[in-house]
PDB file of C-alpha atoms in Angstrom:
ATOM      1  CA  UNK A   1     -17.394 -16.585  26.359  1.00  0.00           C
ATOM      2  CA  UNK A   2     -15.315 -17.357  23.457  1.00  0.00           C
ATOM      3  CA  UNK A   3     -11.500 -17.390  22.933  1.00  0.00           C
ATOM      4  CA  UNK A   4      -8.817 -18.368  20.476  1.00  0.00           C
ATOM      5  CA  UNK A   5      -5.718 -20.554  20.741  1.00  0.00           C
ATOM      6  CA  UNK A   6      -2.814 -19.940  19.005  1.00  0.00           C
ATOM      7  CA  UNK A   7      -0.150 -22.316  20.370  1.00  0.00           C
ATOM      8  CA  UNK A   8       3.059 -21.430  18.702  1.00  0.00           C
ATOM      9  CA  UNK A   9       4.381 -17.747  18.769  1.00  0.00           C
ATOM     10  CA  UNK A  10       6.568 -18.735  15.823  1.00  0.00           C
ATOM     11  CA  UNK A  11       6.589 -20.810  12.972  1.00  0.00           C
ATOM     12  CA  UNK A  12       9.870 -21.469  10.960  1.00  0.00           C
ATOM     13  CA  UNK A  13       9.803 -22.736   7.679  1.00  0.00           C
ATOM     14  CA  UNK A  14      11.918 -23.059   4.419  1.00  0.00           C
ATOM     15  CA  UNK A  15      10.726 -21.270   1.496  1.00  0.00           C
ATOM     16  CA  UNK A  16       9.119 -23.741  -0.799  1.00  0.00           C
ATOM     17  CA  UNK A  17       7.971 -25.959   2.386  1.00  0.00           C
ATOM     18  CA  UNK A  18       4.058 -26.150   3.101  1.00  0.00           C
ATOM     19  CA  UNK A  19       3.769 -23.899   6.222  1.00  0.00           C
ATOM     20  CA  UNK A  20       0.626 -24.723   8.953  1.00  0.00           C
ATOM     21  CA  UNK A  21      -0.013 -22.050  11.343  1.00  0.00           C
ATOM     22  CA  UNK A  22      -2.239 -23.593  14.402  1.00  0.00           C
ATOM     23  CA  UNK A  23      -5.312 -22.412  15.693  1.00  0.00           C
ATOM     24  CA  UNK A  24      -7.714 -23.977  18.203  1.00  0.00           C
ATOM     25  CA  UNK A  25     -10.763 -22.164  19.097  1.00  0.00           C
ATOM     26  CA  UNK A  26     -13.120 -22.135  21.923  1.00  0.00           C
ATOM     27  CA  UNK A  27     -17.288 -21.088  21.318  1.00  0.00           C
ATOM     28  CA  UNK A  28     -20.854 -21.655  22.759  1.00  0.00           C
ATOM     29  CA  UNK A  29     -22.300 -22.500  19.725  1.00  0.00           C
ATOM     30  CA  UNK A  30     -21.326 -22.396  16.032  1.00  0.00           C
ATOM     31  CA  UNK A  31     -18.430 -20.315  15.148  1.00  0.00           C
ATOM     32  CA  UNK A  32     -17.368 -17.792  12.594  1.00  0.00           C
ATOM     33  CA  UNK A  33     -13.523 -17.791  12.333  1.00  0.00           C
ATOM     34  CA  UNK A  34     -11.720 -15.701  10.296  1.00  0.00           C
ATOM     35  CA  UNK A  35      -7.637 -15.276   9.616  1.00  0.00           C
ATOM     36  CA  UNK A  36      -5.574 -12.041   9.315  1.00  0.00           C
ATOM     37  CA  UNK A  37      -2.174 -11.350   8.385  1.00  0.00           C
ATOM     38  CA  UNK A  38      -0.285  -8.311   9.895  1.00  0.00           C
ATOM     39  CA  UNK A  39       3.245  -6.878   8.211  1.00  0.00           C
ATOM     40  CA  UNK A  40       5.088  -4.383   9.968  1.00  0.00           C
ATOM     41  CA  UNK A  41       4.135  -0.789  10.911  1.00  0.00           C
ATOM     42  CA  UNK A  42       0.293  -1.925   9.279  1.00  0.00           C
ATOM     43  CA  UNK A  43      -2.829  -2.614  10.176  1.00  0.00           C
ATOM     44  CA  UNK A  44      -4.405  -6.088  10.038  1.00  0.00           C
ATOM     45  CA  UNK A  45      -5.856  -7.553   6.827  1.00  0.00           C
ATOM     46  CA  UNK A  46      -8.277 -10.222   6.545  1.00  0.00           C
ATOM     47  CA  UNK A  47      -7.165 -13.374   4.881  1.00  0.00           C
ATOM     48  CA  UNK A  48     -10.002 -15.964   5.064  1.00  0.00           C
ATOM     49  CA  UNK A  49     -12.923 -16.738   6.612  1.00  0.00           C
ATOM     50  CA  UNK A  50     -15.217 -19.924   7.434  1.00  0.00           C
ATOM     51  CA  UNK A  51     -18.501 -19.176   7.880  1.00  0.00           C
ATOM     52  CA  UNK A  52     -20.133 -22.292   6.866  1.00  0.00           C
ATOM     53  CA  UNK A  53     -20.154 -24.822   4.643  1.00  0.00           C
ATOM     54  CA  UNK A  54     -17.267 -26.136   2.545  1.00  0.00           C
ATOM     55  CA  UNK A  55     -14.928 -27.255   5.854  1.00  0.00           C
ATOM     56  CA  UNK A  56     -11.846 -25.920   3.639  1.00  0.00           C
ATOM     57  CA  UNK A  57     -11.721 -22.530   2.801  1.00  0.00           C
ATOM     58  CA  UNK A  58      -9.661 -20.689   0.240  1.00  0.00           C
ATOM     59  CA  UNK A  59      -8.527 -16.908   0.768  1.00  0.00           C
ATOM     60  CA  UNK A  60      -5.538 -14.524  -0.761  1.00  0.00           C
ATOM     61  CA  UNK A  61      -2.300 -15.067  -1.651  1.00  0.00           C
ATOM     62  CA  UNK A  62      -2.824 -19.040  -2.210  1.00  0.00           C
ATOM     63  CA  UNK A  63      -3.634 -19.425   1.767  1.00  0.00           C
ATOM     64  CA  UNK A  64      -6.163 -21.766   2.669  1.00  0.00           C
ATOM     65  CA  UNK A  65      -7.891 -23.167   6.323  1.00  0.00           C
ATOM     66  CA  UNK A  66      -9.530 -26.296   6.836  1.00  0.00           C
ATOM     67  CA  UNK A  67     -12.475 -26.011   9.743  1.00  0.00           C
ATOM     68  CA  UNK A  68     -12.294 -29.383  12.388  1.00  0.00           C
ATOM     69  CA  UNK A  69     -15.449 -28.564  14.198  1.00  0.00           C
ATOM     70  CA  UNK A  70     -15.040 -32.084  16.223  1.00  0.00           C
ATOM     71  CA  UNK A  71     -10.873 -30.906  16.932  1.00  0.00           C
ATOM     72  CA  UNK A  72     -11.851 -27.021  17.482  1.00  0.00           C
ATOM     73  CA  UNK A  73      -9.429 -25.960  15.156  1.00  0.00           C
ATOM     74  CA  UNK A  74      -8.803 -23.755  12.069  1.00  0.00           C
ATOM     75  CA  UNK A  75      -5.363 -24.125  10.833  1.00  0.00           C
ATOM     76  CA  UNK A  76      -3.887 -21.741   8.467  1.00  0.00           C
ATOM     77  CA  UNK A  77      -2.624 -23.809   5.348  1.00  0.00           C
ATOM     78  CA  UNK A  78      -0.068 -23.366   2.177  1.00  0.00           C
ATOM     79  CA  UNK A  79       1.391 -25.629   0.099  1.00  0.00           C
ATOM     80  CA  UNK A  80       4.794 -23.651  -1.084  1.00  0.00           C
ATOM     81  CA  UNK A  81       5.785 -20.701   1.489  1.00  0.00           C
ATOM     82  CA  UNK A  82       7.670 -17.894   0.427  1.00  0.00           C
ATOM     83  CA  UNK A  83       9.820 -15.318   1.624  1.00  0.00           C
ATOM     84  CA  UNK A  84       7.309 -12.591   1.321  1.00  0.00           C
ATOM     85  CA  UNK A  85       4.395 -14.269   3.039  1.00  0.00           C
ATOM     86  CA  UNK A  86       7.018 -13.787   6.810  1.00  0.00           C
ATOM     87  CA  UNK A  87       4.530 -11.656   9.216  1.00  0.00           C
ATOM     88  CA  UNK A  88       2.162 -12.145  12.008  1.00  0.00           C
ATOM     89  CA  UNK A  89      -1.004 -14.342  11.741  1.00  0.00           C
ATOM     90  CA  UNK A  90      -3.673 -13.542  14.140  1.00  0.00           C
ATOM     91  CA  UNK A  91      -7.005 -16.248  14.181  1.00  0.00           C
ATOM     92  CA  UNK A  92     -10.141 -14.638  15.400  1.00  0.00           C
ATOM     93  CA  UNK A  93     -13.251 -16.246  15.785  1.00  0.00           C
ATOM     94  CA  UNK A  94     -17.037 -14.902  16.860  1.00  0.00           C
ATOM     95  CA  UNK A  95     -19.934 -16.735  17.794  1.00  0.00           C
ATOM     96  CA  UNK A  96     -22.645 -16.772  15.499  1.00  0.00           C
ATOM     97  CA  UNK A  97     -25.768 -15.458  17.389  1.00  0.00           C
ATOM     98  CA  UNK A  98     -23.613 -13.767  19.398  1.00  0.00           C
ATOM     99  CA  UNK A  99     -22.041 -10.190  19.889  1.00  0.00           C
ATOM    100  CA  UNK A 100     -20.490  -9.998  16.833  1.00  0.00           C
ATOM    101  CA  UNK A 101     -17.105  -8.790  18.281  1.00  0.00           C
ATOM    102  CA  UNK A 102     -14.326 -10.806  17.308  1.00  0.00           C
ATOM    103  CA  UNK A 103     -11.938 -12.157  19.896  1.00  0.00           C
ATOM    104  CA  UNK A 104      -8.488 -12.586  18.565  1.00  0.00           C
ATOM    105  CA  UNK A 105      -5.503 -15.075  19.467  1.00  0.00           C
ATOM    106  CA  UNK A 106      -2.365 -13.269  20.121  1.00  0.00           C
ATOM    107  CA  UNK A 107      -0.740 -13.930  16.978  1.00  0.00           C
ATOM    108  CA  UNK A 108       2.235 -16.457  15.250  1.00  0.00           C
ATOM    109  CA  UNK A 109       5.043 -14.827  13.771  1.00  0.00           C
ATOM    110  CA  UNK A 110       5.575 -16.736  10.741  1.00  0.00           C
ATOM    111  CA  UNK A 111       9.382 -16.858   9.284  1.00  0.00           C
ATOM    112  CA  UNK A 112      10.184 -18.264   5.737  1.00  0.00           C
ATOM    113  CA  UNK A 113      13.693 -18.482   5.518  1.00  0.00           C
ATOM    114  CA  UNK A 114      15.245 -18.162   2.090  1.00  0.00           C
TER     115      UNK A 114
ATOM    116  CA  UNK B   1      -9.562   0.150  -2.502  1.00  0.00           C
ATOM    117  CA  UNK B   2     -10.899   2.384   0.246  1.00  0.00           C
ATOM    118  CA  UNK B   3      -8.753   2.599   3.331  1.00  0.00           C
ATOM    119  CA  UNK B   4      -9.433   3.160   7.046  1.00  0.00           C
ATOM    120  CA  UNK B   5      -6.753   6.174   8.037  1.00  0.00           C
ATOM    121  CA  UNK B   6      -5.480   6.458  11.390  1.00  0.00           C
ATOM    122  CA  UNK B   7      -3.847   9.041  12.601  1.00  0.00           C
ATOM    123  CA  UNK B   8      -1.011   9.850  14.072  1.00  0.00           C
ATOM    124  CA  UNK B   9       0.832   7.116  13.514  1.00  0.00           C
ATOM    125  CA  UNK B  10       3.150   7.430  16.464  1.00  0.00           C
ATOM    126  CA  UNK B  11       1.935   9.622  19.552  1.00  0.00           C
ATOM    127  CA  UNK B  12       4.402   9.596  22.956  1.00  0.00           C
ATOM    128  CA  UNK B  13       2.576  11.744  25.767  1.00  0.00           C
ATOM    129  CA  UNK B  14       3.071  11.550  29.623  1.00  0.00           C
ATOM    130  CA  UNK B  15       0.998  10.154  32.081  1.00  0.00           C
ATOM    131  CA  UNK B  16      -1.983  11.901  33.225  1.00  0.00           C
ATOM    132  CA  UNK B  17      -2.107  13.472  29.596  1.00  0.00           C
ATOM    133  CA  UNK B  18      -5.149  13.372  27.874  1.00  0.00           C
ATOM    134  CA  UNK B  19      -4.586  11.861  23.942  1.00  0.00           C
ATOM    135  CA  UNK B  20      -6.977  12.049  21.349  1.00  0.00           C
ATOM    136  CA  UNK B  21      -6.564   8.801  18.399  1.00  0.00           C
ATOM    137  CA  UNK B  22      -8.279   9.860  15.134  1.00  0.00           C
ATOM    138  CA  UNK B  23      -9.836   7.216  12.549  1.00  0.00           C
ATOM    139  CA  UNK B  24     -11.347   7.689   9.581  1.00  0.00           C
ATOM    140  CA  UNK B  25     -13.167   4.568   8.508  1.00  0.00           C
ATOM    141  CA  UNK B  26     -13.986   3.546   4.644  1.00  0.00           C
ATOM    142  CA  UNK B  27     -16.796   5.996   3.873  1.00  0.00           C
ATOM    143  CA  UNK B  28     -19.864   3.900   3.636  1.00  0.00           C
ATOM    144  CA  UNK B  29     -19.110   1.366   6.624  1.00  0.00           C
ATOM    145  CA  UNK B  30     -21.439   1.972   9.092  1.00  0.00           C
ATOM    146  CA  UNK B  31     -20.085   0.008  12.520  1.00  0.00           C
ATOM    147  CA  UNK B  32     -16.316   1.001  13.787  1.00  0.00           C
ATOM    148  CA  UNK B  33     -14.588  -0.851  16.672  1.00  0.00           C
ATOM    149  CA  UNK B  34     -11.348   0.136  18.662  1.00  0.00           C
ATOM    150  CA  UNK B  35      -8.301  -2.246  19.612  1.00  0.00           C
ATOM    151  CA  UNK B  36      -5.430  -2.046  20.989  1.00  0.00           C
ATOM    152  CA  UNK B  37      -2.350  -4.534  20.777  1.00  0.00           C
ATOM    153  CA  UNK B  38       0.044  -4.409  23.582  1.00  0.00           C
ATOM    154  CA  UNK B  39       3.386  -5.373  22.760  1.00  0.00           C
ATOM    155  CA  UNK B  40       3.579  -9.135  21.938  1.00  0.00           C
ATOM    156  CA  UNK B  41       0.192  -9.815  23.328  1.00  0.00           C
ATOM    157  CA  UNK B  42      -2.867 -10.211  21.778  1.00  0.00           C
ATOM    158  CA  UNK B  43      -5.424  -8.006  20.110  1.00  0.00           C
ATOM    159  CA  UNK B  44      -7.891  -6.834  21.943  1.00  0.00           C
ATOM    160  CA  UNK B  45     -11.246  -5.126  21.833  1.00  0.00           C
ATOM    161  CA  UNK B  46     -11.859  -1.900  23.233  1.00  0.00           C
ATOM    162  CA  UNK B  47     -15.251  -0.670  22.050  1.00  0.00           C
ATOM    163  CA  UNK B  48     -17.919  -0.836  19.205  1.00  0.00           C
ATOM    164  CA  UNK B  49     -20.094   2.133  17.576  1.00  0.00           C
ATOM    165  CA  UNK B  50     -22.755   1.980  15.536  1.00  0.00           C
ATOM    166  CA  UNK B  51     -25.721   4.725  14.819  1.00  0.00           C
ATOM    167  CA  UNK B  52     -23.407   7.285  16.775  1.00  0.00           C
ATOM    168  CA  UNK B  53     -23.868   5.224  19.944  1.00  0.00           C
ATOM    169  CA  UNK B  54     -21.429   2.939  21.733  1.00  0.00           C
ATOM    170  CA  UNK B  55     -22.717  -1.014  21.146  1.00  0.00           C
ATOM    171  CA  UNK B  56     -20.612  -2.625  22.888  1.00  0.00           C
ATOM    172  CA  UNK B  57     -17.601  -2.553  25.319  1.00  0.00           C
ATOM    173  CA  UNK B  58     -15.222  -4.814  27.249  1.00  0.00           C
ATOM    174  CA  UNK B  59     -13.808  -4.026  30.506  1.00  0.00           C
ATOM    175  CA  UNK B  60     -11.062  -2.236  29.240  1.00  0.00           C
ATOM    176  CA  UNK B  61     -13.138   0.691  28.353  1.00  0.00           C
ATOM    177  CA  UNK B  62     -13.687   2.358  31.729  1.00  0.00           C
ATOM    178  CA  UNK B  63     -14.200   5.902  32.399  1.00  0.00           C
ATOM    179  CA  UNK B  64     -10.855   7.549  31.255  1.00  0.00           C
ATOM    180  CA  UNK B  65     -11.916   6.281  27.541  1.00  0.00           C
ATOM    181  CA  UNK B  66     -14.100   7.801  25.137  1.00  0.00           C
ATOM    182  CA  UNK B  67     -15.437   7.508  21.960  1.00  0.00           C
ATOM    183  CA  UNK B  68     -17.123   9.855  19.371  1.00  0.00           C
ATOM    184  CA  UNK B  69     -17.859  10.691  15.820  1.00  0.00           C
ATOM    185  CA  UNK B  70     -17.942  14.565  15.430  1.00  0.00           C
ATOM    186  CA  UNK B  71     -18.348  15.062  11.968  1.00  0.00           C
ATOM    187  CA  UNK B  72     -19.791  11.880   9.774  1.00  0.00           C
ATOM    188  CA  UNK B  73     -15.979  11.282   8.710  1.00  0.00           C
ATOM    189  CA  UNK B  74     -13.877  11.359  11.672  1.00  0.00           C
ATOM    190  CA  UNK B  75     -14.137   8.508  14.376  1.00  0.00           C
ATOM    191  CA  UNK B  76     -12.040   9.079  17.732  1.00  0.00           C
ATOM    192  CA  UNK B  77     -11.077   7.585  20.821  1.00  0.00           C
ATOM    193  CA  UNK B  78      -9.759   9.897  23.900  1.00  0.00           C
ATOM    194  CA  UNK B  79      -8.008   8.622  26.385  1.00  0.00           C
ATOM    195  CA  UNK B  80      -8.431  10.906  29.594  1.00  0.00           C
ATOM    196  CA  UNK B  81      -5.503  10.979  31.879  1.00  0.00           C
ATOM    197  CA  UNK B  82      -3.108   8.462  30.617  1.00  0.00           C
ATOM    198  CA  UNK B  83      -0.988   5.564  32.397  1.00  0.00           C
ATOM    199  CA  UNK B  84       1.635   3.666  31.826  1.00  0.00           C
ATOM    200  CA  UNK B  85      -0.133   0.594  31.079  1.00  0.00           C
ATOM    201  CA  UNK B  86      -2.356   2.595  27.926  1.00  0.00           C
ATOM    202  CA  UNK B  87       1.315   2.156  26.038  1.00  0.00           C
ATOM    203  CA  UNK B  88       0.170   0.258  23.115  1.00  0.00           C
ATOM    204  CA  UNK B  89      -1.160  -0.075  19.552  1.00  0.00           C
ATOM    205  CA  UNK B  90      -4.131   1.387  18.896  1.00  0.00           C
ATOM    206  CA  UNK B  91      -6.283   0.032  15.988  1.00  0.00           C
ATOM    207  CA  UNK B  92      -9.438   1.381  13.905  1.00  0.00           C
ATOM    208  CA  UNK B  93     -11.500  -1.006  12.115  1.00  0.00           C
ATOM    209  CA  UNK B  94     -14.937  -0.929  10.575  1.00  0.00           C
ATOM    210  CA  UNK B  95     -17.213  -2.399   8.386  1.00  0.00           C
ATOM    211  CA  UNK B  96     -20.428  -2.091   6.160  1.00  0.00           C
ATOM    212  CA  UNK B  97     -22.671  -4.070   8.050  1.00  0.00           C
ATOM    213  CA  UNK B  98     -23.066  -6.288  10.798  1.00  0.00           C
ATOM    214  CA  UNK B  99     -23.922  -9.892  11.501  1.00  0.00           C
ATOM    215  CA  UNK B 100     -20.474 -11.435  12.003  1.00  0.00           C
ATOM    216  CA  UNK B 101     -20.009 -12.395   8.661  1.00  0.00           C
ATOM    217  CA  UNK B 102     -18.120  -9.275   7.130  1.00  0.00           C
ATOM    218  CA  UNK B 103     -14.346  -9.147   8.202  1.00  0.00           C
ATOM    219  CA  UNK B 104     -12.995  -5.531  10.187  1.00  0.00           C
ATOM    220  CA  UNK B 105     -11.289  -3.469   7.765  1.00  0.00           C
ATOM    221  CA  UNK B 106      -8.443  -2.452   9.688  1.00  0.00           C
ATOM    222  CA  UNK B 107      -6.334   0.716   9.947  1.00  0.00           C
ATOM    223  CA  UNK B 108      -2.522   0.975  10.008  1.00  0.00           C
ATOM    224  CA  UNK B 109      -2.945   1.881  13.416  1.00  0.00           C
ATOM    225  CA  UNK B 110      -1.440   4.599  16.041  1.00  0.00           C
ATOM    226  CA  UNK B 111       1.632   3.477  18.593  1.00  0.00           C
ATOM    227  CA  UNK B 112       1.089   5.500  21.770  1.00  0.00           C
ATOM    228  CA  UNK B 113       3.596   5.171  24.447  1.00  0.00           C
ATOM    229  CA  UNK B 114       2.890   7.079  27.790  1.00  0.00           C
ATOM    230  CA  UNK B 115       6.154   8.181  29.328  1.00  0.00           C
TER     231      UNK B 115
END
């Protein structure tokens, strides 16, 4: 079985302020993890993805994720928030080998005050 | 960039209706997944297709869902005689190939609520 952790179901930051959205991540096996950001009234779009190699991965809108394969995690990372990257983050993660059907953590509302 | 299209975007029907959710996925993807989000709770999977056959499905998916492609273009999922509990998001996703590596292309979704 596999499953994703997503600990906080909101993040609050200043724009300007690095933002970290958590996720922990649970897999027989190694893992493909991917993030997606969801704005309202649309569908989800992919942000990131590790597959493997390089632990820290760079994706859109200046977003990055480091992979912690000994801590099971794959935070969401970036260095100057702003007001227009407020939405919902969802981590997903598959096993590699596996089904191939991502399983996805319920999501953390990210809010970058002005 | 190509889009997957779902439509409607907002369907309300009563219980023990039978609702049909239409997706059109980016034209040369070739695998196409359901989820559904129920308010403030995760994303979850519903079903898989690929080569006009269901792949895969999770417990969800009993008998009062089904999927099909009728026409090469159109990708749907039919919910039999709905409940209360099928009030959700819907989403449509697909993508070129599979493997795990390629990321779902995601639609905006459809928001059925069963009254």
């Amino acid at each position: 079985a596999q499953s994703v952790a997503q600990p906080e179901d909101q993040v609050n930051v200043a724009e300007g302020n690095p933002l970290t959205v958590k996720c922990t991540y649970s897999v027989s096996g190694n893992p493909y993890l991917f993030w997606y950001v969801q704005y309202p009234n649309r569908g989800l779009q992919f942000l990131l993805k590790y597959i493997t190699g390089d632990n820290l991965v760079k994706g859109s809108y200046g977003f990055e994720a480091e992979f912690n394969k000994s801590q099971t995690s794959f935070h969401l990372k970036k260095p100057s928030a702003l007001v227009s990257d407020s939405a919902l983050y969802f981590c997903a993660v598959i096993r590699s080998g596996g089904s191939y059907i991502p399983t996805f953590g319920r999501g953390t509302s990210l809010i970058v005050h002005p | 960039e190509p889009e997957v299209t779902q439509t409607p975007s907002h369907q309300v029907t009563q219980m023990g209706q039978e609702v049909i959710l239409r997706c059109v996925p980016i034209s040369n993807h070739l695998y196409f997944y359901w989820y559904r989000q129920i308010l403030g709770q995760k994303v979850e999977f519903l079903v898989s297709f690929y080569n006009n056959e269901i792949s895969e499905k999770s417990e969800i998916f009993d008998d009062q869902f089904s999927v099909e492609r009728p026409d090469g273009s159109n990708f749907t999922l039919k919910i039999r005689s709905t409940k209360l509990e099928d009030s959700a998001m819907y989403f449509c996703a697909s993508i070129l190939r599979g493997g795990g590596e390629s990321p779902l292309h995601f639609g905006n979704g459809t928001r059925l609520t069963v009254t």
